[in-house]
Structure formats: structure tokens, C-alpha cells
Amino acid sequence: APIHFKILQEALNSCGYNIEFLPEKDLKAIDEGLKYVNNDACYPSIITVGQYIAALKSGKYDLNNVSLLMSQTGGVCRASNYIGFIRKALKDAGFGNIPVIAVSAQGIETNPGFTYSLEMGRKGVMAVLYGDLIMRLLYRVRPYEKIKGSANLLAKYWIDKCSEAVKLGDKKEYVDNIHQMTKDFDELEIDESLVKPKVGVVGEILVKYHPMANNNLVALLESEGAEVVVPDLTDFLLYSSYNATYKYKYLSKGLLPKIGSDIAIKYIEYYRKPIREALRNSNRFYEPLTVEELVKEAERLVSIGNQYGEGWLLTAEMLELIQTGAENIVCTQPFGCLPNHITGKGVIKAIRDLYPQANIVAIDYDPGASEVNQLNRIKLMLSTAYDNIEEKQEKKDFTEKAYNIEN
């Protein structure tokens, strides 16, 4: 997630670490991943391992003084094999001496050399929320900008400013930045005379955000004349936290994880509150649903027990997008991703029963997937989107004409 990680990197490094997020684009990474991971594993695993190996082979790092850090939910998914994949790949590539730090809320492993702090948590939450807001504001105005490149320039200004702000993590500065940033994007010169289709992007978390994994989907959709809407990364953190409540109620899991997750949700929402206020008071933007509201949406179609991968959140995000005007949706999924095929592709028919205007296409991403095939299917979805806009305009014109004749 390029916007989020630039800010998050500064937040974590201000807490005494020297962390470097790997670049969003490195085409060597896919080839390296295929060398060391069975191609039957999911695409995110191949990309992640490939990025690590490509980085170590680049000559940029001191191989005797570098570690690899991998964060994951630890859920029931092939992605939980990340750490095993990475360690095997390192051994096969001749880097067996390099340590791997597995960061997981599930406590998959203990890492005595890597410790957390409240300060790190606080700054990390601020960084992710900053990233969500910039992404939300940028994607909303960029397709309509009057001066080409002005939206990206404004986004860069705020990414740099927020990257500096999280080093200190002052709450007042955080709130001031939120309101000023929203105001700046609210006042950016745009031209909305041409109606563009809104296209939501959902799916497996890495493929949804990683430009290399989804073949620059956001840029592709915008080049085809669409306004892109990508749900907040924070929603995934809240989803992962809320799952402990269901596990406690129905799966005989302990009370302590539930209490810890409830505290995490309240803490994140405490810092999300000024964002909600700023968006609510704006002219161009809308505030996201709370995790409780997302749960209610998901329960219309699936059980909250669907917690593999993106689970019930994937269904909830599609319903939220449709209700906020993004009736056209690209569901991105690694080929053979079981959770996505059930709670993403598997609920499309049920969603269309609720919302007949829903225009959803599921796109598989894989090292061997045809980009031409992906592009054709996306263009077909966009063609339907434009037809729907034209049909709505014709109905509107007809209604106005009939009203004028009657009066």
C-alpha cells in the first residue's frame, strides 16, 4: 500500500528501528518468487517471497546485519504459510543465516529481538489512518482535476507532511492535519460536468492494494475514465479485531482476546473520529461505516463465522460500495484463493438479487494470468457501467420532459 507504507515507515522508525518497506514495483520479484515457491501457492505468497529474495540479491543490504519482517493475521489460509515459505526460500537461495521476524496478533512466534510499545501502536494507527484518508481524498478528485497533476501534487504534499507529523505523533497536530487536508482536497479545482462511473475495488488484501500484484488496476481504471473507490485499510484491522467477539460467543474462545480486541477497536475509532467529522462536514466526501455497521451489512448475506482471508468483510465492502454509488465493482482475487471465491465471487449472485443494478466482475491474478484477458473483462464491466449511466440519463431526461409537458 504505497501511500500508507511511506507514512508508516517513518512512524515505526521514529520508535528506534530501521525498517524499510520494499518498493511497490520490482518485476524481478515475481520471477524470484516462482523460483523458490511452488506455483500452486497463492500469488501473494509468491510476490512476498520474491520481493525478499530480490532485495537480498540486489547488493543493497549487509547480509550479516539485516532481518526480514513479515506481518500477518495468522488466520486459516495458505497465507499462514508465509513464514515457512520465506525460511525455505532463504535456505534454498543461500541466505539461511538471515533471521525472519513473524509479527502476528495471534502470536505465531515469539520474537525477543523485536518488541512493541504503546508509542509504536499509537503512531502506527495514526499512519494507517492518514494513509486511508489521503487515498480516499485523492481517488475522489483526481479523475476530475482541472489542472492535470494537481491532485497528485497535493497528495504528495500531504504524504510528506504526515510522514513528518507521525515522528512526533502529536494528537492536536494530527487533528489539525486531518481537517486541513480534507479542506484542501474539498477546494481543489475539479470539473464534474462529465459523469464518470464509480468503480469499487475489493478482494484479497495484498492484491487489492499492491500495484504490482493487480497490474496497476487503479491507474488502468482511471485511464478508462472511471472514478475508483478503494475501501480503507483500517477496515481490515477492525475486521480482524472484531472476529474475536464471534469466536468468544460461538467458538468457545477465551474472554481475554475479546477484551483486547474490543479495546483495539475503541482505540482505532478514537483516532478515526476526527476523520469522520472532517468527511461529514465536507462537500465531496462521505465517512466510512463503523465495524458494527459493516457486520450488519455482511449478515444480510453471510455468517460472521466466515473469517478465512478477508471473510465476511469482503461481502460487507461490496454492499457498502453499492450503497454509496459505486455500483461497479472489481473483485480482485489470487487464482484459487478459497476465501475470496466463497465470500467474494460466491456472493455476487446474492448481491445482484438485492441490488439488480450491481455490476460486479471477479478478476483472477496469478503469475500466469493473461493481462489481455483481465483487461478485456474489466473493459466489458466498464462498457456496462457506461450503458447504465446513459440509461439513467435517458430516464431522467424523459421524466423531466414529461413533467414540463404536464405543467
mmCIF file of C-alpha atoms in Angstrom:
data_model
loop_
_atom_site.group_PDB
_atom_site.id
_atom_site.type_symbol
_atom_site.label_atom_id
_atom_site.label_comp_id
_atom_site.label_asym_id
_atom_site.label_seq_id
_atom_site.Cartn_x
_atom_site.Cartn_y
_atom_site.Cartn_z
ATOM 1 C CA ALA A 1 0.000 0.000 0.000
ATOM 2 C CA PRO A 2 2.287 2.768 -1.298
ATOM 3 C CA ILE A 3 0.544 5.761 0.344
ATOM 4 C CA HIS A 4 0.158 4.097 3.736
ATOM 5 C CA PHE A 5 3.589 2.492 3.939
ATOM 6 C CA LYS A 6 5.594 5.637 3.258
ATOM 7 C CA ILE A 7 3.979 7.233 6.317
ATOM 8 C CA LEU A 8 4.059 4.026 8.380
ATOM 9 C CA GLN A 9 7.776 3.580 7.724
ATOM 10 C CA GLU A 10 8.519 6.973 9.302
ATOM 11 C CA ALA A 11 6.228 6.202 12.251
ATOM 12 C CA LEU A 12 7.973 2.909 13.077
ATOM 13 C CA ASN A 13 11.479 4.265 12.543
ATOM 14 C CA SER A 14 10.808 7.080 14.997
ATOM 15 C CA CYS A 15 10.439 4.355 17.647
ATOM 16 C CA GLY A 16 14.053 3.218 17.352
ATOM 17 C CA TYR A 17 14.010 0.829 14.407
ATOM 18 C CA ASN A 18 15.486 0.980 10.916
ATOM 19 C CA ILE A 19 12.664 -0.505 8.861
ATOM 20 C CA GLU A 20 12.468 -0.235 5.097
ATOM 21 C CA PHE A 21 9.323 -1.217 3.233
ATOM 22 C CA LEU A 22 10.237 -2.831 -0.071
ATOM 23 C CA PRO A 23 9.346 -0.939 -3.278
ATOM 24 C CA GLU A 24 5.885 -1.291 -4.768
ATOM 25 C CA LYS A 25 7.290 -2.295 -8.157
ATOM 26 C CA ASP A 26 10.047 -4.795 -8.774
ATOM 27 C CA LEU A 27 9.282 -7.041 -11.730
ATOM 28 C CA LYS A 28 12.223 -9.302 -10.770
ATOM 29 C CA ALA A 29 10.290 -10.193 -7.618
ATOM 30 C CA ILE A 30 7.737 -12.337 -9.451
ATOM 31 C CA ASP A 31 10.446 -14.356 -11.224
ATOM 32 C CA GLU A 32 12.345 -14.818 -7.957
ATOM 33 C CA GLY A 33 9.135 -15.888 -6.218
ATOM 34 C CA LEU A 34 8.434 -18.525 -8.847
ATOM 35 C CA LYS A 35 11.969 -19.889 -8.423
ATOM 36 C CA TYR A 36 11.571 -20.548 -4.718
ATOM 37 C CA VAL A 37 7.815 -21.045 -4.123
ATOM 38 C CA ASN A 38 5.673 -23.750 -5.706
ATOM 39 C CA ASN A 39 3.460 -22.056 -8.281
ATOM 40 C CA ASP A 40 0.447 -23.759 -6.718
ATOM 41 C CA ALA A 41 0.830 -21.450 -3.708
ATOM 42 C CA CYS A 42 -1.203 -18.239 -3.739
ATOM 43 C CA TYR A 43 0.042 -15.262 -5.731
ATOM 44 C CA PRO A 44 0.594 -13.054 -2.612
ATOM 45 C CA SER A 45 2.959 -15.697 -1.215
ATOM 46 C CA ILE A 46 4.936 -15.777 -4.460
ATOM 47 C CA ILE A 47 5.189 -11.969 -4.629
ATOM 48 C CA THR A 48 6.152 -11.587 -0.962
ATOM 49 C CA VAL A 49 8.883 -14.211 -1.048
ATOM 50 C CA GLY A 50 10.078 -12.877 -4.405
ATOM 51 C CA GLN A 51 10.369 -9.330 -3.058
ATOM 52 C CA TYR A 52 12.530 -10.522 -0.163
ATOM 53 C CA ILE A 53 14.854 -12.610 -2.340
ATOM 54 C CA ALA A 54 15.167 -9.863 -4.987
ATOM 55 C CA ALA A 55 16.039 -7.338 -2.259
ATOM 56 C CA LEU A 56 18.718 -9.585 -0.742
ATOM 57 C CA LYS A 57 20.239 -10.250 -4.162
ATOM 58 C CA SER A 58 20.292 -6.542 -5.021
ATOM 59 C CA GLY A 59 23.531 -5.896 -3.095
ATOM 60 C CA LYS A 60 21.895 -3.022 -1.242
ATOM 61 C CA TYR A 61 21.958 -4.685 2.184
ATOM 62 C CA ASP A 62 24.620 -6.019 4.546
ATOM 63 C CA LEU A 63 23.643 -9.695 4.596
ATOM 64 C CA ASN A 64 25.233 -10.115 8.033
ATOM 65 C CA ASN A 65 23.200 -7.293 9.535
ATOM 66 C CA VAL A 66 19.703 -7.467 8.072
ATOM 67 C CA SER A 67 16.467 -9.170 9.106
ATOM 68 C CA LEU A 68 13.176 -9.774 7.329
ATOM 69 C CA LEU A 69 9.927 -8.730 8.991
ATOM 70 C CA MET A 70 6.568 -10.149 7.919
ATOM 71 C CA SER A 71 3.208 -9.149 9.393
ATOM 72 C CA GLN A 72 0.182 -11.400 9.072
ATOM 73 C CA THR A 73 -3.131 -12.211 10.713
ATOM 74 C CA GLY A 74 -2.301 -15.858 11.334
ATOM 75 C CA GLY A 75 -5.734 -16.842 10.047
ATOM 76 C CA VAL A 76 -6.810 -20.140 8.492
ATOM 77 C CA CYS A 77 -5.467 -19.539 4.996
ATOM 78 C CA ARG A 78 -2.494 -20.545 2.866
ATOM 79 C CA ALA A 79 -1.079 -17.115 3.717
ATOM 80 C CA SER A 80 -0.322 -18.518 7.178
ATOM 81 C CA ASN A 81 2.446 -20.473 5.447
ATOM 82 C CA TYR A 82 4.257 -17.220 4.623
ATOM 83 C CA ILE A 83 6.912 -17.687 7.286
ATOM 84 C CA GLY A 84 7.567 -21.286 6.262
ATOM 85 C CA PHE A 85 7.759 -20.267 2.607
ATOM 86 C CA ILE A 86 10.175 -17.432 3.394
ATOM 87 C CA ARG A 87 12.512 -19.560 5.527
ATOM 88 C CA LYS A 88 12.624 -22.365 2.944
ATOM 89 C CA ALA A 89 13.283 -19.847 0.144
ATOM 90 C CA LEU A 90 16.084 -18.201 2.131
ATOM 91 C CA LYS A 91 17.726 -21.565 2.731
ATOM 92 C CA ASP A 92 17.432 -22.597 -0.941
ATOM 93 C CA ALA A 93 18.783 -19.215 -2.105
ATOM 94 C CA GLY A 94 21.798 -19.369 0.217
ATOM 95 C CA PHE A 95 20.519 -16.840 2.764
ATOM 96 C CA GLY A 96 19.749 -19.327 5.542
ATOM 97 C CA ASN A 97 21.547 -17.204 8.144
ATOM 98 C CA ILE A 98 19.129 -14.265 7.806
ATOM 99 C CA PRO A 99 16.515 -14.083 10.601
ATOM 100 C CA VAL A 100 12.778 -13.806 9.872
ATOM 101 C CA ILE A 101 10.545 -11.916 12.301
ATOM 102 C CA ALA A 102 6.914 -13.045 12.252
ATOM 103 C CA VAL A 103 4.660 -10.271 13.550
ATOM 104 C CA SER A 104 1.173 -11.562 14.286
ATOM 105 C CA ALA A 105 -1.647 -10.718 16.651
ATOM 106 C CA GLN A 106 -2.099 -14.476 17.021
ATOM 107 C CA GLY A 107 1.399 -14.798 18.493
ATOM 108 C CA ILE A 108 2.531 -17.388 15.956
ATOM 109 C CA GLU A 109 6.118 -16.992 17.150
ATOM 110 C CA THR A 110 7.997 -15.136 19.856
ATOM 111 C CA ASN A 111 10.498 -12.546 18.690
ATOM 112 C CA PRO A 112 12.641 -11.420 21.636
ATOM 113 C CA GLY A 113 14.656 -9.079 19.383
ATOM 114 C CA PHE A 114 11.589 -7.178 18.217
ATOM 115 C CA THR A 115 9.421 -5.526 20.847
ATOM 116 C CA TYR A 116 6.281 -3.423 20.664
ATOM 117 C CA SER A 117 5.365 -0.308 22.595
ATOM 118 C CA LEU A 118 2.277 1.834 23.117
ATOM 119 C CA GLU A 119 4.046 4.637 21.292
ATOM 120 C CA MET A 120 4.589 2.393 18.275
ATOM 121 C CA GLY A 121 0.926 1.358 18.315
ATOM 122 C CA ARG A 122 -0.279 4.951 18.577
ATOM 123 C CA LYS A 123 1.933 6.234 15.776
ATOM 124 C CA GLY A 124 1.147 3.179 13.647
ATOM 125 C CA VAL A 125 -2.604 3.778 13.948
ATOM 126 C CA MET A 126 -2.129 7.455 13.012
ATOM 127 C CA ALA A 127 -0.043 6.486 9.979
ATOM 128 C CA VAL A 128 -2.586 3.994 8.632
ATOM 129 C CA LEU A 129 -5.463 6.440 9.171
ATOM 130 C CA TYR A 130 -3.516 9.210 7.445
ATOM 131 C CA GLY A 131 -2.949 6.832 4.507
ATOM 132 C CA ASP A 132 -6.625 5.873 4.337
ATOM 133 C CA LEU A 133 -7.721 9.496 4.274
ATOM 134 C CA ILE A 134 -5.223 10.588 1.607
ATOM 135 C CA MET A 135 -6.192 7.606 -0.576
ATOM 136 C CA ARG A 136 -9.908 8.367 -0.138
ATOM 137 C CA LEU A 137 -9.486 12.076 -0.946
ATOM 138 C CA LEU A 138 -7.071 11.583 -3.855
ATOM 139 C CA TYR A 139 -9.077 8.913 -5.675
ATOM 140 C CA ARG A 140 -12.263 11.001 -5.343
ATOM 141 C CA VAL A 141 -10.915 14.172 -7.006
ATOM 142 C CA ARG A 142 -8.118 13.014 -9.329
ATOM 143 C CA PRO A 143 -10.362 11.892 -12.234
ATOM 144 C CA TYR A 144 -11.987 15.344 -12.333
ATOM 145 C CA GLU A 145 -9.000 17.657 -11.783
ATOM 146 C CA LYS A 146 -8.976 20.776 -13.961
ATOM 147 C CA ILE A 147 -5.191 21.101 -13.842
ATOM 148 C CA LYS A 148 -3.581 17.777 -14.728
ATOM 149 C CA GLY A 149 -1.316 16.527 -11.957
ATOM 150 C CA SER A 150 -2.679 18.900 -9.315
ATOM 151 C CA ALA A 151 -4.287 16.109 -7.252
ATOM 152 C CA ASN A 152 -1.055 14.084 -7.175
ATOM 153 C CA LEU A 153 0.935 17.175 -6.174
ATOM 154 C CA LEU A 154 -1.469 17.882 -3.316
ATOM 155 C CA ALA A 155 -1.327 14.222 -2.242
ATOM 156 C CA LYS A 156 2.488 14.261 -2.267
ATOM 157 C CA TYR A 157 2.495 17.407 -0.130
ATOM 158 C CA TRP A 158 0.277 15.749 2.459
ATOM 159 C CA ILE A 159 2.099 12.408 2.378
ATOM 160 C CA ASP A 160 5.357 14.245 3.130
ATOM 161 C CA LYS A 161 3.726 16.392 5.805
ATOM 162 C CA CYS A 162 2.071 13.415 7.509
ATOM 163 C CA SER A 163 5.325 11.428 7.312
ATOM 164 C CA GLU A 164 6.974 14.167 9.374
ATOM 165 C CA ALA A 165 3.993 14.555 11.721
ATOM 166 C CA VAL A 166 3.912 10.879 12.784
ATOM 167 C CA LYS A 167 7.509 11.073 14.013
ATOM 168 C CA LEU A 168 6.236 13.119 16.931
ATOM 169 C CA GLY A 169 2.679 11.783 16.906
ATOM 170 C CA ASP A 170 1.094 14.873 18.484
ATOM 171 C CA LYS A 171 -2.701 14.454 18.745
ATOM 172 C CA LYS A 172 -3.509 18.133 18.156
ATOM 173 C CA GLU A 173 -1.339 18.291 15.056
ATOM 174 C CA TYR A 174 -2.968 15.057 13.865
ATOM 175 C CA VAL A 175 -6.480 16.540 14.185
ATOM 176 C CA ASP A 176 -5.412 19.824 12.537
ATOM 177 C CA ASN A 177 -3.836 17.933 9.636
ATOM 178 C CA ILE A 178 -6.977 15.835 9.130
ATOM 179 C CA HIS A 179 -9.253 18.873 8.836
ATOM 180 C CA GLN A 180 -6.851 20.938 6.715
ATOM 181 C CA MET A 181 -6.146 18.048 4.365
ATOM 182 C CA THR A 182 -9.853 17.402 3.813
ATOM 183 C CA LYS A 183 -10.424 21.135 3.231
ATOM 184 C CA ASP A 184 -7.589 21.283 0.671
ATOM 185 C CA PHE A 185 -8.991 18.407 -1.381
ATOM 186 C CA ASP A 186 -12.509 19.786 -0.976
ATOM 187 C CA GLU A 187 -11.372 23.056 -2.551
ATOM 188 C CA LEU A 188 -9.179 21.598 -5.322
ATOM 189 C CA GLU A 189 -10.428 22.775 -8.733
ATOM 190 C CA ILE A 190 -12.314 19.976 -10.462
ATOM 191 C CA ASP A 191 -14.747 19.615 -13.359
ATOM 192 C CA GLU A 192 -17.589 17.139 -12.784
ATOM 193 C CA SER A 193 -19.597 18.101 -15.862
ATOM 194 C CA LEU A 194 -18.800 14.695 -17.377
ATOM 195 C CA VAL A 195 -20.388 11.849 -15.410
ATOM 196 C CA LYS A 196 -17.893 9.065 -14.749
ATOM 197 C CA PRO A 197 -18.696 5.558 -13.492
ATOM 198 C CA LYS A 198 -17.659 4.865 -9.908
ATOM 199 C CA VAL A 199 -15.742 1.593 -9.659
ATOM 200 C CA GLY A 200 -15.039 -0.050 -6.311
ATOM 201 C CA VAL A 201 -12.041 -2.346 -5.780
ATOM 202 C CA VAL A 202 -12.288 -5.177 -3.245
ATOM 203 C CA GLY A 203 -10.633 -8.539 -2.745
ATOM 204 C CA GLU A 204 -7.649 -10.255 -1.151
ATOM 205 C CA ILE A 205 -5.760 -7.641 0.859
ATOM 206 C CA LEU A 206 -2.390 -7.744 -0.931
ATOM 207 C CA VAL A 207 -3.828 -7.913 -4.453
ATOM 208 C CA LYS A 208 -6.308 -5.138 -3.604
ATOM 209 C CA TYR A 209 -3.620 -2.598 -2.625
ATOM 210 C CA HIS A 210 -0.342 -3.752 -4.247
ATOM 211 C CA PRO A 211 0.059 -2.083 -7.694
ATOM 212 C CA MET A 212 2.366 -4.838 -8.935
ATOM 213 C CA ALA A 213 0.002 -7.601 -7.845
ATOM 214 C CA ASN A 214 -3.069 -6.099 -9.531
ATOM 215 C CA ASN A 215 -1.285 -4.816 -12.652
ATOM 216 C CA ASN A 216 -1.816 -1.160 -11.679
ATOM 217 C CA LEU A 217 -5.583 -1.584 -11.515
ATOM 218 C CA VAL A 218 -6.314 1.925 -10.160
ATOM 219 C CA ALA A 219 -4.296 3.585 -12.944
ATOM 220 C CA LEU A 220 -5.967 1.329 -15.532
ATOM 221 C CA LEU A 221 -9.493 2.157 -14.350
ATOM 222 C CA GLU A 222 -8.753 5.885 -14.228
ATOM 223 C CA SER A 223 -7.253 5.784 -17.745
ATOM 224 C CA GLU A 224 -10.536 4.249 -18.904
ATOM 225 C CA GLY A 225 -12.456 7.204 -17.461
ATOM 226 C CA ALA A 226 -13.592 5.781 -14.113
ATOM 227 C CA GLU A 227 -13.552 7.153 -10.569
ATOM 228 C CA VAL A 228 -12.007 4.494 -8.324
ATOM 229 C CA VAL A 229 -13.135 3.794 -4.758
ATOM 230 C CA VAL A 230 -10.913 1.586 -2.579
ATOM 231 C CA PRO A 231 -12.099 0.745 0.973
ATOM 232 C CA ASP A 232 -9.894 1.756 3.906
ATOM 233 C CA LEU A 233 -7.045 -0.473 5.070
ATOM 234 C CA THR A 234 -8.272 0.275 8.613
ATOM 235 C CA ASP A 235 -11.412 -1.754 7.916
ATOM 236 C CA PHE A 236 -9.283 -4.900 7.633
ATOM 237 C CA LEU A 237 -7.676 -4.191 11.022
ATOM 238 C CA LEU A 238 -11.129 -3.673 12.570
ATOM 239 C CA TYR A 239 -12.440 -6.822 10.882
ATOM 240 C CA SER A 240 -9.564 -8.863 12.292
ATOM 241 C CA SER A 241 -10.220 -7.424 15.757
ATOM 242 C CA TYR A 242 -13.982 -7.919 15.677
ATOM 243 C CA ASN A 243 -13.589 -11.609 14.797
ATOM 244 C CA ALA A 244 -12.550 -12.323 18.396
ATOM 245 C CA THR A 245 -16.066 -11.384 19.545
ATOM 246 C CA TYR A 246 -17.650 -14.038 17.323
ATOM 247 C CA LYS A 247 -15.074 -16.613 18.401
ATOM 248 C CA TYR A 248 -15.808 -15.892 22.062
ATOM 249 C CA LYS A 249 -19.594 -16.125 21.604
ATOM 250 C CA TYR A 250 -19.798 -19.160 19.345
ATOM 251 C CA LEU A 251 -16.460 -20.984 19.192
ATOM 252 C CA SER A 252 -15.548 -21.268 22.896
ATOM 253 C CA LYS A 253 -12.552 -18.977 22.587
ATOM 254 C CA GLY A 254 -11.228 -17.060 25.608
ATOM 255 C CA LEU A 255 -12.561 -13.804 27.014
ATOM 256 C CA LEU A 256 -9.181 -12.023 27.117
ATOM 257 C CA PRO A 257 -8.696 -11.915 23.311
ATOM 258 C CA LYS A 258 -12.213 -10.474 23.012
ATOM 259 C CA ILE A 259 -11.497 -7.772 25.596
ATOM 260 C CA GLY A 260 -8.192 -6.949 23.907
ATOM 261 C CA SER A 261 -9.900 -6.719 20.513
ATOM 262 C CA ASP A 262 -12.703 -4.512 21.889
ATOM 263 C CA ILE A 263 -10.070 -2.141 23.295
ATOM 264 C CA ALA A 264 -8.245 -2.113 19.929
ATOM 265 C CA ILE A 265 -11.471 -1.226 18.071
ATOM 266 C CA LYS A 266 -12.285 1.607 20.501
ATOM 267 C CA TYR A 267 -8.700 2.897 20.290
ATOM 268 C CA ILE A 268 -8.702 2.957 16.481
ATOM 269 C CA GLU A 269 -12.141 4.611 16.388
ATOM 270 C CA TYR A 270 -10.931 7.231 18.869
ATOM 271 C CA TYR A 271 -8.318 8.314 16.325
ATOM 272 C CA ARG A 272 -10.760 7.833 13.439
ATOM 273 C CA LYS A 273 -13.315 10.207 14.986
ATOM 274 C CA PRO A 274 -11.758 13.445 13.629
ATOM 275 C CA ILE A 275 -11.617 11.849 10.170
ATOM 276 C CA ARG A 276 -15.328 11.077 10.364
ATOM 277 C CA GLU A 277 -16.062 14.655 11.427
ATOM 278 C CA ALA A 278 -13.958 16.150 8.624
ATOM 279 C CA LEU A 279 -15.540 13.940 5.960
ATOM 280 C CA ARG A 280 -19.063 14.513 7.309
ATOM 281 C CA ASN A 281 -18.602 18.282 7.092
ATOM 282 C CA SER A 282 -17.104 18.190 3.586
ATOM 283 C CA ASN A 283 -18.892 18.728 0.281
ATOM 284 C CA ARG A 284 -17.334 15.941 -1.776
ATOM 285 C CA PHE A 285 -16.665 13.067 0.585
ATOM 286 C CA TYR A 286 -18.526 10.623 2.840
ATOM 287 C CA GLU A 287 -17.467 8.868 6.020
ATOM 288 C CA PRO A 288 -16.884 5.086 6.150
ATOM 289 C CA LEU A 289 -19.132 2.669 8.042
ATOM 290 C CA THR A 290 -18.174 1.522 11.542
ATOM 291 C CA VAL A 291 -17.189 -2.118 12.003
ATOM 292 C CA GLU A 292 -20.545 -2.780 13.705
ATOM 293 C CA GLU A 293 -22.351 -1.357 10.668
ATOM 294 C CA LEU A 294 -20.204 -3.494 8.361
ATOM 295 C CA VAL A 295 -21.160 -6.562 10.410
ATOM 296 C CA LYS A 296 -24.876 -5.772 9.957
ATOM 297 C CA GLU A 297 -24.372 -5.417 6.211
ATOM 298 C CA ALA A 298 -22.453 -8.704 5.939
ATOM 299 C CA GLU A 299 -25.062 -10.596 7.985
ATOM 300 C CA ARG A 300 -27.637 -9.864 5.312
ATOM 301 C CA LEU A 301 -25.890 -12.482 3.160
ATOM 302 C CA VAL A 302 -23.223 -14.424 5.077
ATOM 303 C CA SER A 303 -22.324 -15.596 8.574
ATOM 304 C CA ILE A 304 -19.735 -13.648 10.563
ATOM 305 C CA GLY A 305 -18.166 -17.071 11.069
ATOM 306 C CA ASN A 306 -16.647 -16.633 7.596
ATOM 307 C CA GLN A 307 -13.256 -15.455 8.853
ATOM 308 C CA TYR A 308 -10.814 -17.040 6.405
ATOM 309 C CA GLY A 309 -8.815 -14.446 4.492
ATOM 310 C CA GLU A 310 -10.975 -11.336 4.027
ATOM 311 C CA GLY A 311 -14.047 -13.372 5.071
ATOM 312 C CA TRP A 312 -17.298 -11.540 5.722
ATOM 313 C CA LEU A 313 -15.579 -8.146 5.263
ATOM 314 C CA LEU A 314 -15.384 -8.737 1.507
ATOM 315 C CA THR A 315 -19.160 -9.095 1.285
ATOM 316 C CA ALA A 316 -19.726 -6.081 3.570
ATOM 317 C CA GLU A 317 -17.401 -3.887 1.484
ATOM 318 C CA MET A 318 -19.270 -4.691 -1.730
ATOM 319 C CA LEU A 319 -22.600 -3.829 -0.122
ATOM 320 C CA GLU A 320 -21.192 -0.564 1.281
ATOM 321 C CA LEU A 321 -19.782 0.404 -2.121
ATOM 322 C CA ILE A 322 -23.100 -0.174 -3.887
ATOM 323 C CA GLN A 323 -24.991 1.877 -1.289
ATOM 324 C CA THR A 324 -22.577 4.794 -1.728
ATOM 325 C CA GLY A 325 -22.912 4.909 -5.505
ATOM 326 C CA ALA A 326 -20.089 2.592 -6.609
ATOM 327 C CA GLU A 327 -22.346 0.013 -8.249
ATOM 328 C CA ASN A 328 -19.494 -1.217 -10.443
ATOM 329 C CA ILE A 329 -17.004 -3.428 -8.614
ATOM 330 C CA VAL A 330 -13.809 -5.292 -9.454
ATOM 331 C CA CYS A 331 -13.302 -8.219 -7.081
ATOM 332 C CA THR A 332 -9.557 -8.953 -7.187
ATOM 333 C CA GLN A 333 -8.530 -12.443 -6.170
ATOM 334 C CA PRO A 334 -5.450 -14.625 -6.424
ATOM 335 C CA PHE A 335 -6.227 -17.609 -8.616
ATOM 336 C CA GLY A 336 -7.544 -20.433 -6.446
ATOM 337 C CA CYS A 337 -7.970 -18.219 -3.358
ATOM 338 C CA LEU A 338 -10.626 -20.194 -1.480
ATOM 339 C CA PRO A 339 -11.832 -17.418 0.881
ATOM 340 C CA ASN A 340 -12.220 -14.936 -1.988
ATOM 341 C CA HIS A 341 -14.068 -17.383 -4.193
ATOM 342 C CA ILE A 342 -16.620 -18.045 -1.438
ATOM 343 C CA THR A 343 -17.181 -14.653 0.222
ATOM 344 C CA GLY A 344 -16.324 -12.645 -2.895
ATOM 345 C CA LYS A 345 -17.188 -14.383 -6.138
ATOM 346 C CA GLY A 346 -19.606 -16.700 -4.350
ATOM 347 C CA VAL A 347 -21.937 -13.922 -3.148
ATOM 348 C CA ILE A 348 -22.166 -11.963 -6.410
ATOM 349 C CA LYS A 349 -25.471 -13.573 -7.419
ATOM 350 C CA ALA A 350 -26.955 -12.932 -3.962
ATOM 351 C CA ILE A 351 -25.817 -9.293 -4.117
ATOM 352 C CA ARG A 352 -27.448 -8.885 -7.536
ATOM 353 C CA ASP A 353 -30.682 -10.271 -6.102
ATOM 354 C CA LEU A 354 -30.568 -7.436 -3.540
ATOM 355 C CA TYR A 355 -29.247 -4.807 -5.945
ATOM 356 C CA PRO A 356 -30.084 -5.635 -9.601
ATOM 357 C CA GLN A 357 -28.003 -2.649 -10.755
ATOM 358 C CA ALA A 358 -24.814 -4.182 -9.279
ATOM 359 C CA ASN A 359 -22.175 -4.634 -11.992
ATOM 360 C CA ILE A 360 -19.501 -6.902 -10.491
ATOM 361 C CA VAL A 361 -16.609 -8.683 -12.171
ATOM 362 C CA ALA A 362 -14.239 -11.116 -10.435
ATOM 363 C CA ILE A 363 -10.684 -10.982 -11.811
ATOM 364 C CA ASP A 364 -8.093 -13.659 -11.062
ATOM 365 C CA TYR A 365 -4.469 -12.549 -10.609
ATOM 366 C CA ASP A 366 -1.621 -15.016 -10.939
ATOM 367 C CA PRO A 367 1.900 -15.141 -12.424
ATOM 368 C CA GLY A 368 0.493 -16.973 -15.438
ATOM 369 C CA ALA A 369 -2.719 -14.988 -15.793
ATOM 370 C CA SER A 370 -3.280 -13.243 -19.134
ATOM 371 C CA GLU A 371 -3.233 -9.455 -18.782
ATOM 372 C CA VAL A 372 -5.164 -9.208 -22.042
ATOM 373 C CA ASN A 373 -7.925 -11.407 -20.615
ATOM 374 C CA GLN A 374 -8.015 -9.320 -17.415
ATOM 375 C CA LEU A 375 -8.193 -6.090 -19.426
ATOM 376 C CA ASN A 376 -10.971 -7.395 -21.679
ATOM 377 C CA ARG A 377 -13.113 -8.414 -18.719
ATOM 378 C CA ILE A 378 -12.552 -5.063 -16.973
ATOM 379 C CA LYS A 379 -13.438 -3.193 -20.194
ATOM 380 C CA LEU A 380 -16.610 -5.264 -20.552
ATOM 381 C CA MET A 381 -17.596 -4.284 -16.991
ATOM 382 C CA LEU A 382 -16.876 -0.613 -17.801
ATOM 383 C CA SER A 383 -18.903 -0.848 -21.008
ATOM 384 C CA THR A 384 -21.891 -1.994 -18.939
ATOM 385 C CA ALA A 385 -21.196 0.834 -16.462
ATOM 386 C CA TYR A 386 -21.318 3.450 -19.238
ATOM 387 C CA ASP A 387 -24.501 1.895 -20.666
ATOM 388 C CA ASN A 388 -26.116 2.150 -17.223
ATOM 389 C CA ILE A 389 -25.127 5.833 -16.938
ATOM 390 C CA GLU A 390 -26.631 6.517 -20.372
ATOM 391 C CA GLU A 391 -29.826 4.663 -19.467
ATOM 392 C CA LYS A 392 -30.182 6.640 -16.217
ATOM 393 C CA GLN A 393 -29.655 9.916 -18.106
ATOM 394 C CA GLU A 394 -32.289 8.970 -20.692
ATOM 395 C CA LYS A 395 -34.783 8.147 -17.921
ATOM 396 C CA LYS A 396 -34.006 11.442 -16.206
ATOM 397 C CA ASP A 397 -34.458 13.399 -19.447
ATOM 398 C CA PHE A 398 -37.733 11.598 -20.174
ATOM 399 C CA THR A 399 -39.047 12.310 -16.665
ATOM 400 C CA GLU A 400 -38.120 15.992 -16.935
ATOM 401 C CA LYS A 401 -39.739 16.241 -20.392
ATOM 402 C CA ALA A 402 -42.944 14.593 -19.157
ATOM 403 C CA TYR A 403 -43.034 16.940 -16.157
ATOM 404 C CA ASN A 404 -42.617 20.004 -18.395
ATOM 405 C CA ILE A 405 -45.402 18.865 -20.730
ATOM 406 C CA GLU A 406 -47.733 18.225 -17.792
ATOM 407 C CA ASN A 407 -47.040 21.690 -16.366
#
